[in-house]
Amino acid sequence: MRTPIIAGNWKLNKTIAEAESFASELVTALADVSDVEIIIAPVFTALSRVSARLTGSPLRLAGQNCYPQETGAFTGELSPLMLKDAGCSAVIIGHSERRQLLGESDQLINLKVKKTLATSMTAILCVGETLEERQADQALDVLARQIKGGLAGLSAQQMLDLVIAYEPVWAIGTGQTASDEQAQEAHSFIRGLVAGLFNQETAEACRILYGGSVKPDNVDGLMAQTDIDGALVGGASLKVADFCRIVRFN
Ligand code: 13P
């Protein structure tokens, strides 16, 4: 049915040389994996060199962000087209760190999603509530706003190239992962939202990843949940053995 995706978001880590050798280690260690889609997202400066290391392997390369214009006077930004040129086939969009630290709005995120899909790349749309929002019982409202905002104006056809990542902010980098039940509840809610916005078939086909302190010792329980189709991994994606164990979840 839905092919699982395990994606490593390297965030602001690794020099070009470090990223290259790490990527080569992953290619060797994961050469026999064919039933899971594997994506890695190094920093921009390492993309094209890492891309060369991935040649001939099924590992896919993703950008950690993009700007919703192809070219022009946008100092410091990168377009999906340029990420594609560097070897990427996917872009992570709307990560909570960008929403929080850089003030990205659902509207901007929606433009990035559209530009990425228009460039024939996979958009990985991140959503997730903060601890305060969860404690105030607003988690599902926040998810509804982020999903509706991020997916506004898309067609069911475009949704075929879109992946959603549910990353509760309180679970990111804290070691405090969502319980299997908490994650499943959010994923099932998100799938219901997609069904309402598009149709049941689109919702059934849409892959929804969980992110937030995914580790070798909790990945199996998370992946056993009906609506969890993969993981977006931060810290544990920076260690070859941990990331490989997560890719080889039971
Ligand atoms: P951690 O796995 O380090 O909690 O990070 C999750 C994340 O933000 C992935 O995008």
XYZ file of N, CA and C and ligand atoms in Angstrom:
760
model
N 0.840 -1.201 0.000
C 0.000 0.000 0.000
C 0.876 1.251 0.000
N 1.043 1.856 1.175
C 1.874 3.070 1.237
C 3.321 2.665 1.555
N 4.231 2.946 0.629
C 5.647 2.627 0.880
C 6.170 3.521 1.994
N 6.757 2.941 3.033
C 7.271 3.781 4.134
C 8.420 4.670 3.668
N 8.539 5.809 4.330
C 9.650 6.735 4.075
C 10.380 6.970 5.389
N 11.684 6.806 5.375
C 12.487 7.243 6.519
C 13.391 8.359 6.007
N 13.221 9.545 6.587
C 13.965 10.715 6.126
C 14.826 11.259 7.256
N 16.056 11.609 6.918
C 16.969 12.197 7.897
C 17.126 13.680 7.623
N 16.727 14.481 8.597
C 16.900 15.936 8.496
C 18.157 16.281 9.286
N 19.217 16.586 8.559
C 20.502 16.816 9.228
C 20.583 18.197 9.874
N 19.606 19.052 9.589
C 19.583 20.406 10.164
C 20.937 21.101 9.931
N 21.383 21.926 10.886
C 22.622 22.695 10.687
C 23.806 21.893 11.221
N 24.144 20.826 10.505
C 25.220 19.938 10.938
C 26.014 19.439 9.732
N 27.258 19.183 9.946
C 28.195 18.553 9.017
C 28.743 19.516 7.958
N 30.065 19.494 7.838
C 30.743 20.204 6.749
C 30.541 19.388 5.471
N 30.980 19.937 4.363
C 30.831 19.216 3.093
C 31.543 17.857 3.168
N 32.773 17.868 3.644
C 33.543 16.614 3.703
C 32.873 15.597 4.629
N 32.386 16.069 5.767
C 31.701 15.166 6.701
C 30.417 14.594 6.078
N 29.685 15.466 5.406
C 28.427 15.033 4.786
C 28.699 13.999 3.695
N 29.740 14.223 2.917
C 30.080 13.281 1.835
C 30.423 11.904 2.390
N 31.278 11.871 3.407
C 31.687 10.544 3.883
C 30.534 9.859 4.612
N 29.715 10.645 5.301
C 28.548 10.062 5.975
C 27.579 9.464 4.941
N 27.358 10.202 3.863
C 26.449 9.718 2.820
C 26.976 8.424 2.205
N 28.284 8.369 1.984
C 28.863 7.152 1.403
C 28.687 5.956 2.347
N 28.841 6.223 3.651
C 28.634 5.128 4.615
C 27.193 4.630 4.565
N 26.255 5.564 4.460
C 24.840 5.162 4.399
C 24.552 4.343 3.139
N 25.097 4.798 2.019
C 24.861 4.094 0.753
C 25.311 2.640 0.877
N 26.463 2.424 1.476
C 26.975 1.066 1.637
C 26.118 0.273 2.624
N 25.813 0.904 3.758
C 25.097 0.191 4.825
C 23.661 -0.143 4.449
N 23.092 0.641 3.539
C 21.664 0.463 3.235
C 21.435 -0.077 1.819
N 22.495 -0.600 1.216
C 22.422 -1.025 -0.188
C 21.347 -2.076 -0.441
N 21.039 -2.888 0.556
C 20.085 -3.983 0.344
C 18.638 -3.595 0.639
N 18.400 -2.359 1.078
C 17.025 -1.984 1.463
C 16.233 -1.565 0.221
N 15.125 -2.242 -0.018
C 14.350 -1.894 -1.214
C 12.889 -1.597 -0.899
N 12.466 -1.879 0.338
C 11.047 -1.719 0.663
C 10.760 -0.419 1.425
N 11.767 0.402 1.602
C 11.603 1.674 2.314
C 12.244 2.765 1.471
N 11.553 3.893 1.330
C 12.159 5.028 0.649
C 13.027 5.777 1.653
N 14.266 6.030 1.295
C 15.196 6.692 2.218
C 15.557 8.059 1.643
N 15.430 9.074 2.486
C 15.722 10.446 2.051
C 16.687 11.065 3.054
N 17.680 11.806 2.572
C 18.533 12.563 3.498
C 18.539 14.034 3.087
N 18.592 14.897 4.095
C 18.550 16.342 3.850
C 19.737 17.031 4.515
N 20.858 17.090 3.802
C 22.041 17.799 4.319
C 21.872 19.312 4.167
N 22.869 20.054 4.661
C 22.843 21.510 4.460
C 23.053 21.818 2.973
N 22.611 22.995 2.570
C 22.650 23.363 1.151
C 24.034 23.219 0.529
N 25.063 23.680 1.264
C 26.412 23.709 0.680
C 26.930 22.311 0.352
N 26.371 21.294 0.992
C 26.858 19.927 0.768
C 26.045 19.186 -0.287
N 24.944 19.774 -0.751
C 24.007 19.002 -1.583
C 24.631 18.400 -2.835
N 25.306 19.227 -3.627
C 25.730 18.669 -4.913
C 26.827 17.613 -4.728
N 27.669 17.808 -3.735
C 28.721 16.797 -3.504
C 28.120 15.512 -2.924
N 27.141 15.659 -2.049
C 26.470 14.460 -1.520
C 25.708 13.761 -2.641
N 25.092 14.551 -3.505
C 24.348 13.981 -4.631
C 25.241 13.052 -5.450
N 26.467 13.464 -5.660
C 27.405 12.622 -6.421
C 27.636 11.290 -5.711
N 27.656 11.321 -4.393
C 27.862 10.077 -3.629
C 26.643 9.155 -3.693
N 25.488 9.729 -3.984
C 24.256 8.919 -4.011
C 23.989 8.323 -5.391
N 24.781 8.695 -6.365
C 24.571 8.201 -7.733
C 24.527 6.676 -7.750
N 23.496 6.144 -8.364
C 23.375 4.691 -8.473
C 22.755 4.037 -7.253
N 22.493 4.818 -6.204
C 21.821 4.259 -5.022
C 20.380 4.769 -5.000
N 19.491 4.069 -4.285
C 18.102 4.545 -4.239
C 17.900 5.691 -3.239
N 18.912 6.058 -2.487
C 18.726 7.155 -1.515
C 18.399 8.449 -2.244
N 17.421 9.160 -1.698
C 17.009 10.428 -2.305
C 17.539 11.594 -1.484
N 17.718 12.712 -2.170
C 18.274 13.895 -1.534
C 17.181 14.961 -1.411
N 17.141 15.636 -0.267
C 16.143 16.696 -0.068
C 16.803 17.974 0.415
N 16.217 19.106 0.056
C 16.605 20.384 0.638
C 15.849 20.572 1.944
N 16.379 21.385 2.828
C 15.719 21.619 4.129
C 14.753 22.790 4.069
N 14.743 23.503 2.952
C 13.909 24.696 2.814
C 14.010 25.145 1.366
N 13.131 26.054 0.960
C 13.255 26.671 -0.361
C 12.528 28.008 -0.333
N 12.681 28.762 -1.396
C 11.945 30.021 -1.550
C 10.951 29.836 -2.700
N 9.773 30.433 -2.614
C 8.753 30.143 -3.626
C 8.869 30.953 -4.924
N 10.063 31.295 -5.336
C 10.270 31.950 -6.639
C 11.405 31.217 -7.332
N 11.367 31.204 -8.659
C 12.371 30.432 -9.384
C 13.724 31.145 -9.418
N 13.692 32.418 -9.787
C 14.917 33.229 -9.861
C 14.527 34.654 -9.498
N 15.500 35.525 -9.315
C 15.176 36.935 -9.117
C 15.907 37.560 -7.955
N 15.458 38.740 -7.575
C 16.127 39.521 -6.536
C 15.649 39.080 -5.153
N 16.146 37.922 -4.724
C 15.756 37.354 -3.424
C 17.030 36.892 -2.721
N 17.784 37.856 -2.265
C 19.104 37.607 -1.687
C 19.076 36.536 -0.598
N 19.946 35.595 -0.751
C 20.086 34.575 0.297
C 19.148 33.402 0.157
N 18.279 33.409 -0.847
C 17.297 32.324 -0.973
C 17.685 31.318 -2.063
N 17.019 30.183 -2.051
C 17.236 29.124 -3.045
C 15.886 28.623 -3.538
N 15.773 28.409 -4.838
C 14.490 27.932 -5.362
C 14.495 26.406 -5.476
N 13.299 25.815 -5.547
C 13.231 24.377 -5.781
C 14.021 23.976 -7.032
N 13.983 24.807 -8.059
C 14.714 24.495 -9.289
C 16.210 24.353 -9.013
N 16.728 25.221 -8.168
C 18.162 25.159 -7.859
C 18.491 23.943 -6.999
N 17.569 23.580 -6.140
C 17.755 22.364 -5.343
C 17.738 21.139 -6.257
N 16.859 21.178 -7.239
C 16.787 20.070 -8.204
C 18.104 19.996 -8.980
N 18.596 21.158 -9.359
C 19.863 21.246 -10.094
C 21.000 20.638 -9.269
N 20.915 20.766 -7.946
C 21.962 20.232 -7.062
C 21.752 18.745 -6.773
N 20.658 18.164 -7.298
C 20.451 16.727 -7.142
C 19.299 16.336 -6.235
N 18.557 17.321 -5.737
C 17.432 17.003 -4.835
C 16.190 16.592 -5.630
N 15.387 15.722 -4.999
C 14.082 15.403 -5.581
C 12.970 15.694 -4.581
N 13.325 16.276 -3.442
C 12.323 16.592 -2.415
C 12.772 17.830 -1.638
N 11.802 18.480 -0.990
C 12.101 19.637 -0.151
C 11.282 19.546 1.134
N 11.943 19.743 2.270
C 11.246 19.838 3.561
C 10.712 21.273 3.666
N 9.439 21.415 3.970
C 8.835 22.755 3.988
C 8.074 22.978 5.296
N 8.263 24.154 5.860
C 7.494 24.526 7.052
C 7.921 23.813 8.313
N 9.190 23.432 8.400
C 9.661 22.811 9.644
C 9.396 23.759 10.815
N 9.105 23.192 11.973
C 8.735 24.039 13.121
C 9.859 24.994 13.509
N 11.104 24.583 13.256
C 12.212 25.491 13.586
C 12.150 26.734 12.710
N 11.718 26.577 11.475
C 11.568 27.735 10.592
C 10.309 28.537 10.953
N 9.256 27.827 11.307
C 8.039 28.542 11.728
C 8.344 29.396 12.957
N 9.091 28.816 13.906
C 9.325 29.506 15.171
C 10.455 30.522 15.103
N 11.604 30.107 14.539
C 12.774 30.989 14.560
C 12.711 32.042 13.469
N 12.056 31.721 12.353
C 12.065 32.638 11.218
C 10.669 33.147 10.872
N 9.710 32.807 11.701
C 8.366 33.368 11.551
C 7.636 32.962 10.279
N 7.894 31.769 9.773
C 7.201 31.363 8.541
C 5.704 31.152 8.795
N 4.905 31.738 7.924
C 3.443 31.632 8.057
C 2.915 30.485 7.197
N 1.693 30.073 7.486
C 1.058 29.038 6.668
C 0.948 29.491 5.215
N 0.762 30.800 5.033
C 0.611 31.333 3.666
C 1.919 31.195 2.877
N 3.021 31.556 3.511
C 4.329 31.421 2.846
C 4.630 29.947 2.583
N 4.325 29.125 3.571
C 4.576 27.690 3.453
C 3.769 27.107 2.283
N 2.550 27.567 2.144
C 1.702 27.128 1.033
C 2.332 27.491 -0.322
N 2.904 28.684 -0.419
C 3.560 29.095 -1.669
C 4.777 28.205 -1.954
N 5.503 27.863 -0.909
C 6.670 26.991 -1.075
C 6.245 25.592 -1.535
N 5.170 25.098 -0.942
C 4.640 23.783 -1.336
C 4.283 23.810 -2.818
N 3.576 24.850 -3.228
C 3.129 24.925 -4.626
C 4.316 25.016 -5.580
N 5.304 25.823 -5.223
C 6.463 25.984 -6.113
C 7.241 24.667 -6.214
N 7.342 23.975 -5.105
C 8.060 22.697 -5.101
C 7.349 21.675 -5.983
N 6.034 21.583 -5.838
C 5.271 20.628 -6.652
C 5.324 21.021 -8.121
N 5.295 22.334 -8.392
C 5.351 22.812 -9.779
C 6.708 22.497 -10.408
N 7.704 22.241 -9.577
C 9.043 21.902 -10.065
C 9.198 20.375 -10.156
N 8.082 19.664 -10.003
C 8.077 18.193 -10.046
C 8.988 17.584 -8.991
N 8.900 18.134 -7.795
C 9.633 17.570 -6.657
C 8.631 17.229 -5.557
N 9.053 16.338 -4.663
C 8.200 15.959 -3.538
C 8.259 17.045 -2.466
N 7.100 17.494 -2.017
C 7.045 18.464 -0.920
C 6.765 17.703 0.373
N 7.616 17.922 1.367
C 7.403 17.307 2.690
C 6.931 18.426 3.613
N 5.629 18.494 3.810
C 5.032 19.578 4.602
C 5.018 19.204 6.087
N 5.693 20.014 6.908
C 5.755 19.741 8.347
C 4.685 20.525 9.109
N 4.056 19.847 10.035
C 3.068 20.483 10.905
C 3.291 19.968 12.325
N 2.727 20.664 13.299
C 2.856 20.178 14.671
C 2.614 21.283 15.680
N 2.048 20.910 16.818
C 1.686 21.874 17.842
C 2.800 22.043 18.871
N 2.806 23.183 19.547
C 3.759 23.415 20.636
C 3.209 22.778 21.920
N 4.045 22.766 22.950
C 3.623 22.217 24.238
C 2.457 23.026 24.815
N 2.564 24.357 24.727
C 1.492 25.214 25.261
C 0.172 24.915 24.552
N 0.250 24.748 23.232
C -0.976 24.461 22.468
C -1.564 23.112 22.866
N -0.709 22.114 23.086
C -1.216 20.798 23.502
C -1.841 20.895 24.885
N -1.149 21.602 25.794
C -1.670 21.702 27.156
C -2.989 22.465 27.195
N -3.159 23.386 26.251
C -4.409 24.154 26.200
C -5.473 23.424 25.379
N -5.187 22.164 25.038
C -6.143 21.353 24.300
C -6.403 21.891 22.887
N -5.396 22.545 22.322
C -5.580 23.152 21.000
C -4.828 22.402 19.900
N -4.242 21.253 20.250
C -3.374 20.565 19.286
C -4.084 20.305 17.954
N -5.296 19.779 18.024
C -5.978 19.415 16.777
C -6.390 20.651 15.976
N -6.743 21.738 16.685
C -7.081 22.994 15.986
C -5.862 23.516 15.229
N -4.707 23.447 15.889
C -3.470 23.930 15.259
C -3.163 23.088 14.026
N -3.291 21.769 14.162
C -3.017 20.891 13.013
C -3.977 21.201 11.871
N -5.229 21.430 12.207
C -6.219 21.735 11.153
C -5.838 23.020 10.431
N -5.416 24.028 11.195
C -5.049 25.302 10.568
C -3.814 25.125 9.671
N -2.826 24.401 10.171
C -1.590 24.226 9.397
C -1.810 23.372 8.151
N -2.628 22.346 8.284
C -2.892 21.476 7.121
C -3.725 22.229 6.080
N -4.784 22.879 6.518
C -5.626 23.621 5.558
C -4.826 24.738 4.902
N -4.028 25.445 5.707
C -3.217 26.536 5.164
C -2.151 26.029 4.210
N -1.459 24.988 4.611
C -0.351 24.472 3.803
C -0.801 23.840 2.504
N -2.004 23.254 2.514
C -2.489 22.533 1.333
C -3.475 23.351 0.507
N -3.688 24.606 0.870
C -4.700 25.429 0.183
C -4.434 25.491 -1.325
N -5.476 25.265 -2.083
C -5.383 25.431 -3.529
C -4.738 24.267 -4.271
N -4.377 23.194 -3.578
C -3.783 22.048 -4.277
C -4.879 21.146 -4.837
N -4.538 20.405 -5.880
C -5.471 19.428 -6.441
C -5.151 18.049 -5.877
N -6.099 17.131 -6.008
C -5.860 15.755 -5.558
C -4.673 15.174 -6.319
N -4.541 15.540 -7.577
C -3.409 15.068 -8.396
C -2.069 15.525 -7.794
N -2.020 16.790 -7.373
C -0.776 17.317 -6.782
C -0.442 16.614 -5.470
N -1.482 16.173 -4.759
C -1.259 15.522 -3.467
C -0.458 14.220 -3.587
N -0.406 13.666 -4.812
C 0.347 12.419 -5.016
C 1.831 12.628 -4.727
N 2.296 13.873 -4.861
C 3.711 14.163 -4.642
C 3.950 14.901 -3.332
N 2.995 14.834 -2.446
C 3.129 15.541 -1.181
C 3.144 14.556 -0.009
N 4.067 14.775 0.891
C 4.178 13.958 2.100
C 3.967 14.900 3.279
N 3.244 14.444 4.283
C 3.036 15.269 5.479
C 3.917 14.708 6.601
N 4.536 15.598 7.366
C 5.294 15.156 8.545
C 4.667 15.801 9.776
N 4.151 14.954 10.664
C 3.637 15.453 11.943
C 4.784 15.461 12.937
N 5.164 16.667 13.359
C 6.273 16.802 14.306
C 5.835 17.688 15.465
N 5.356 17.076 16.549
C 4.979 17.896 17.698
C 6.223 18.616 18.221
N 6.122 19.935 18.358
C 7.300 20.742 18.697
C 7.919 20.287 20.019
N 7.085 19.868 20.947
C 7.560 19.467 22.278
C 8.347 18.167 22.237
N 8.282 17.458 21.130
C 9.005 16.182 21.035
C 10.307 16.322 20.240
N 10.534 17.491 19.642
C 11.706 17.667 18.776
C 12.946 17.975 19.603
N 13.923 17.098 19.507
C 15.207 17.319 20.160
C 15.147 17.243 21.681
N 14.023 16.794 22.217
C 13.856 16.775 23.671
C 14.041 15.375 24.254
N 14.044 14.376 23.388
C 14.112 12.997 23.880
C 12.757 12.514 24.363
N 11.782 13.444 24.368
C 10.444 13.085 24.840
C 9.551 12.855 23.618
N 9.558 11.616 23.119
C 8.763 11.338 21.921
C 7.282 11.279 22.272
N 6.434 11.507 21.276
C 5.003 11.293 21.502
C 4.801 9.801 21.730
N 3.826 9.443 22.544
C 3.534 8.017 22.710
C 2.956 7.507 21.387
N 2.978 6.202 21.226
C 2.418 5.615 20.001
C 0.975 6.082 19.814
N 0.236 6.136 20.929
C -1.186 6.513 20.855
C -1.360 7.986 20.496
N -0.536 8.841 21.115
C -0.630 10.280 20.794
C -0.320 10.510 19.320
N 0.719 9.843 18.833
C 1.103 10.024 17.435
C 0.007 9.488 16.518
N -0.499 8.303 16.825
C -1.555 7.720 15.980
C -2.792 8.611 15.948
N -3.141 9.183 17.090
C -4.331 10.046 17.139
C -4.146 11.242 16.192
N -2.966 11.858 16.251
C -2.710 13.023 15.395
C -2.686 12.615 13.921
N -2.061 11.489 13.620
C -1.967 11.049 12.220
C -3.343 10.722 11.648
N -4.147 10.055 12.452
C -5.475 9.694 11.972
C -6.319 10.959 11.764
N -6.127 11.941 12.648
C -6.834 13.221 12.494
C -6.401 13.912 11.187
N -5.083 13.910 10.944
C -4.565 14.547 9.725
C -5.098 13.830 8.481
N -5.128 12.499 8.524
C -5.636 11.769 7.361
C -7.110 12.111 7.121
N -7.845 12.283 8.200
C -9.250 12.689 8.074
C -9.368 14.073 7.449
N -8.464 14.966 7.822
C -8.482 16.312 7.230
C -8.226 16.232 5.727
N -7.267 15.399 5.339
C -6.944 15.264 3.909
C -8.150 14.685 3.163
N -8.837 13.738 3.779
C -10.038 13.167 3.153
C -11.091 14.245 2.961
N -11.246 15.101 3.956
C -12.242 16.171 3.863
C -11.876 17.216 2.816
N -10.596 17.515 2.704
C -10.154 18.538 1.757
C -10.138 18.007 0.322
N -9.841 16.708 0.169
C -9.730 16.130 -1.172
C -10.741 14.996 -1.284
N -10.308 13.778 -1.051
C -11.230 12.645 -1.067
C -10.579 11.474 -0.325
N -11.343 10.416 -0.131
C -10.877 9.273 0.657
C -9.657 8.618 0.013
N -9.697 8.499 -1.303
C -8.610 7.835 -2.025
C -7.281 8.591 -1.820
N -7.365 9.910 -1.903
C -6.176 10.740 -1.717
C -5.651 10.572 -0.291
N -6.568 10.543 0.666
C -6.169 10.389 2.071
C -5.511 9.037 2.311
N -6.050 7.999 1.686
C -5.495 6.648 1.860
C -4.094 6.548 1.264
N -3.859 7.307 0.197
C -2.563 7.225 -0.493
C -1.502 8.125 0.136
N -1.945 9.111 0.920
C -1.018 10.130 1.432
C -0.133 9.571 2.553
N 1.164 9.771 2.413
C 2.069 9.284 3.458
C 2.274 10.350 4.522
N 2.095 9.931 5.763
C 2.216 10.841 6.902
C 3.324 10.315 7.810
N 4.391 11.101 7.928
C 5.551 10.707 8.726
C 5.438 11.293 10.118
N 6.009 10.602 11.091
C 6.104 11.148 12.437
C 7.537 11.647 12.657
N 7.672 12.787 13.317
C 8.998 13.291 13.681
C 8.992 13.836 15.092
N 10.103 13.660 15.788
C 10.211 14.144 17.166
C 10.815 13.059 18.025
N 12.167 13.118 18.207
C 12.874 12.145 19.042
C 12.650 10.696 18.613
N 12.586 10.464 17.297
C 12.538 9.073 16.830
C 13.930 8.473 17.013
N 13.960 7.304 17.646
C 15.220 6.633 17.969
C 15.079 5.147 17.635
N 16.211 4.423 17.626
C 16.122 2.978 17.380
C 15.167 2.278 18.354
N 15.089 2.761 19.597
C 14.270 2.032 20.571
C 12.793 2.427 20.601
N 12.388 3.413 19.824
C 10.938 3.698 19.795
C 10.338 3.615 18.392
N 11.186 3.415 17.380
C 10.668 3.441 16.010
C 9.697 2.290 15.731
N 9.949 1.125 16.308
C 9.107 -0.036 15.982
C 7.653 0.176 16.429
N 7.501 0.725 17.641
C 6.147 0.975 18.155
C 5.426 2.022 17.326
N 6.151 3.054 16.954
C 5.537 4.117 16.146
C 5.121 3.561 14.787
N 6.032 2.811 14.144
C 5.748 2.312 12.798
C 4.647 1.249 12.777
N 4.328 0.701 13.947
C 3.259 -0.300 14.005
C 1.875 0.356 13.974
N 1.826 1.686 14.111
C 0.529 2.380 14.122
C -0.027 2.477 12.692
N -1.335 2.310 12.593
C -1.996 2.250 11.283
C -1.699 3.447 10.388
N -1.672 4.625 10.985
C -1.570 5.830 10.150
C -0.180 6.450 10.136
N 0.791 5.750 10.677
C 2.177 6.252 10.643
C 2.926 5.541 9.517
N 3.346 6.338 8.535
C 3.925 5.769 7.312
C 5.420 5.998 7.201
N 6.023 6.468 8.279
C 7.457 6.700 8.206
C 7.878 7.679 9.272
N 9.143 8.094 9.176
C 9.679 8.984 10.201
C 10.546 10.065 9.581
N 10.485 11.246 10.186
C 11.407 12.333 9.851
C 12.310 12.473 11.079
N 13.563 12.125 10.884
C 14.481 11.931 12.007
C 15.512 13.048 12.060
N 15.698 13.638 13.218
C 16.719 14.667 13.390
C 17.986 14.062 13.966
N 18.149 14.195 15.287
C 19.380 13.782 15.970
C 19.870 12.389 15.609
N 18.965 11.416 15.583
C 19.397 10.033 15.328
C 19.787 9.808 13.867
N 19.507 10.787 12.997
C 19.921 10.614 11.590
C 21.382 11.002 11.407
N 22.014 11.512 12.468
C 23.416 11.925 12.383
C 24.365 10.813 12.807
N 23.791 9.669 13.152
C 24.617 8.518 13.519
C 24.260 7.376 12.577
N 25.261 6.838 11.891
C 24.995 5.813 10.879
C 24.220 4.631 11.458
N 24.699 4.104 12.586
C 24.070 2.899 13.138
C 22.618 3.176 13.542
N 22.369 4.308 14.178
C 21.011 4.642 14.618
C 20.078 4.841 13.410
N 20.560 5.585 12.429
C 19.696 5.840 11.274
C 19.394 4.533 10.535
N 20.407 3.680 10.401
C 20.198 2.415 9.689
C 19.201 1.534 10.451
N 19.276 1.525 11.775
C 18.327 0.739 12.565
C 16.905 1.274 12.386
N 16.793 2.593 12.299
C 15.468 3.194 12.104
C 14.926 2.815 10.709
N 15.798 2.868 9.704
C 15.379 2.449 8.349
C 14.919 0.995 8.368
N 15.599 0.196 9.186
C 15.259 -1.241 9.256
C 14.286 -1.514 10.401
N 13.314 -0.645 10.585
C 12.322 -0.841 11.657
C 11.616 -2.172 11.456
N 11.088 -2.717 12.547
C 10.350 -3.984 12.444
C 8.901 -3.710 12.131
P 14.793 15.040 16.556
O 14.703 13.669 15.933
O 16.200 15.450 16.855
O 13.851 15.204 17.693
O 14.315 16.082 15.410
C 13.123 15.842 14.733
C 13.013 16.789 13.615
O 12.868 17.985 13.806
C 13.132 16.270 12.244
O 12.772 17.208 11.297
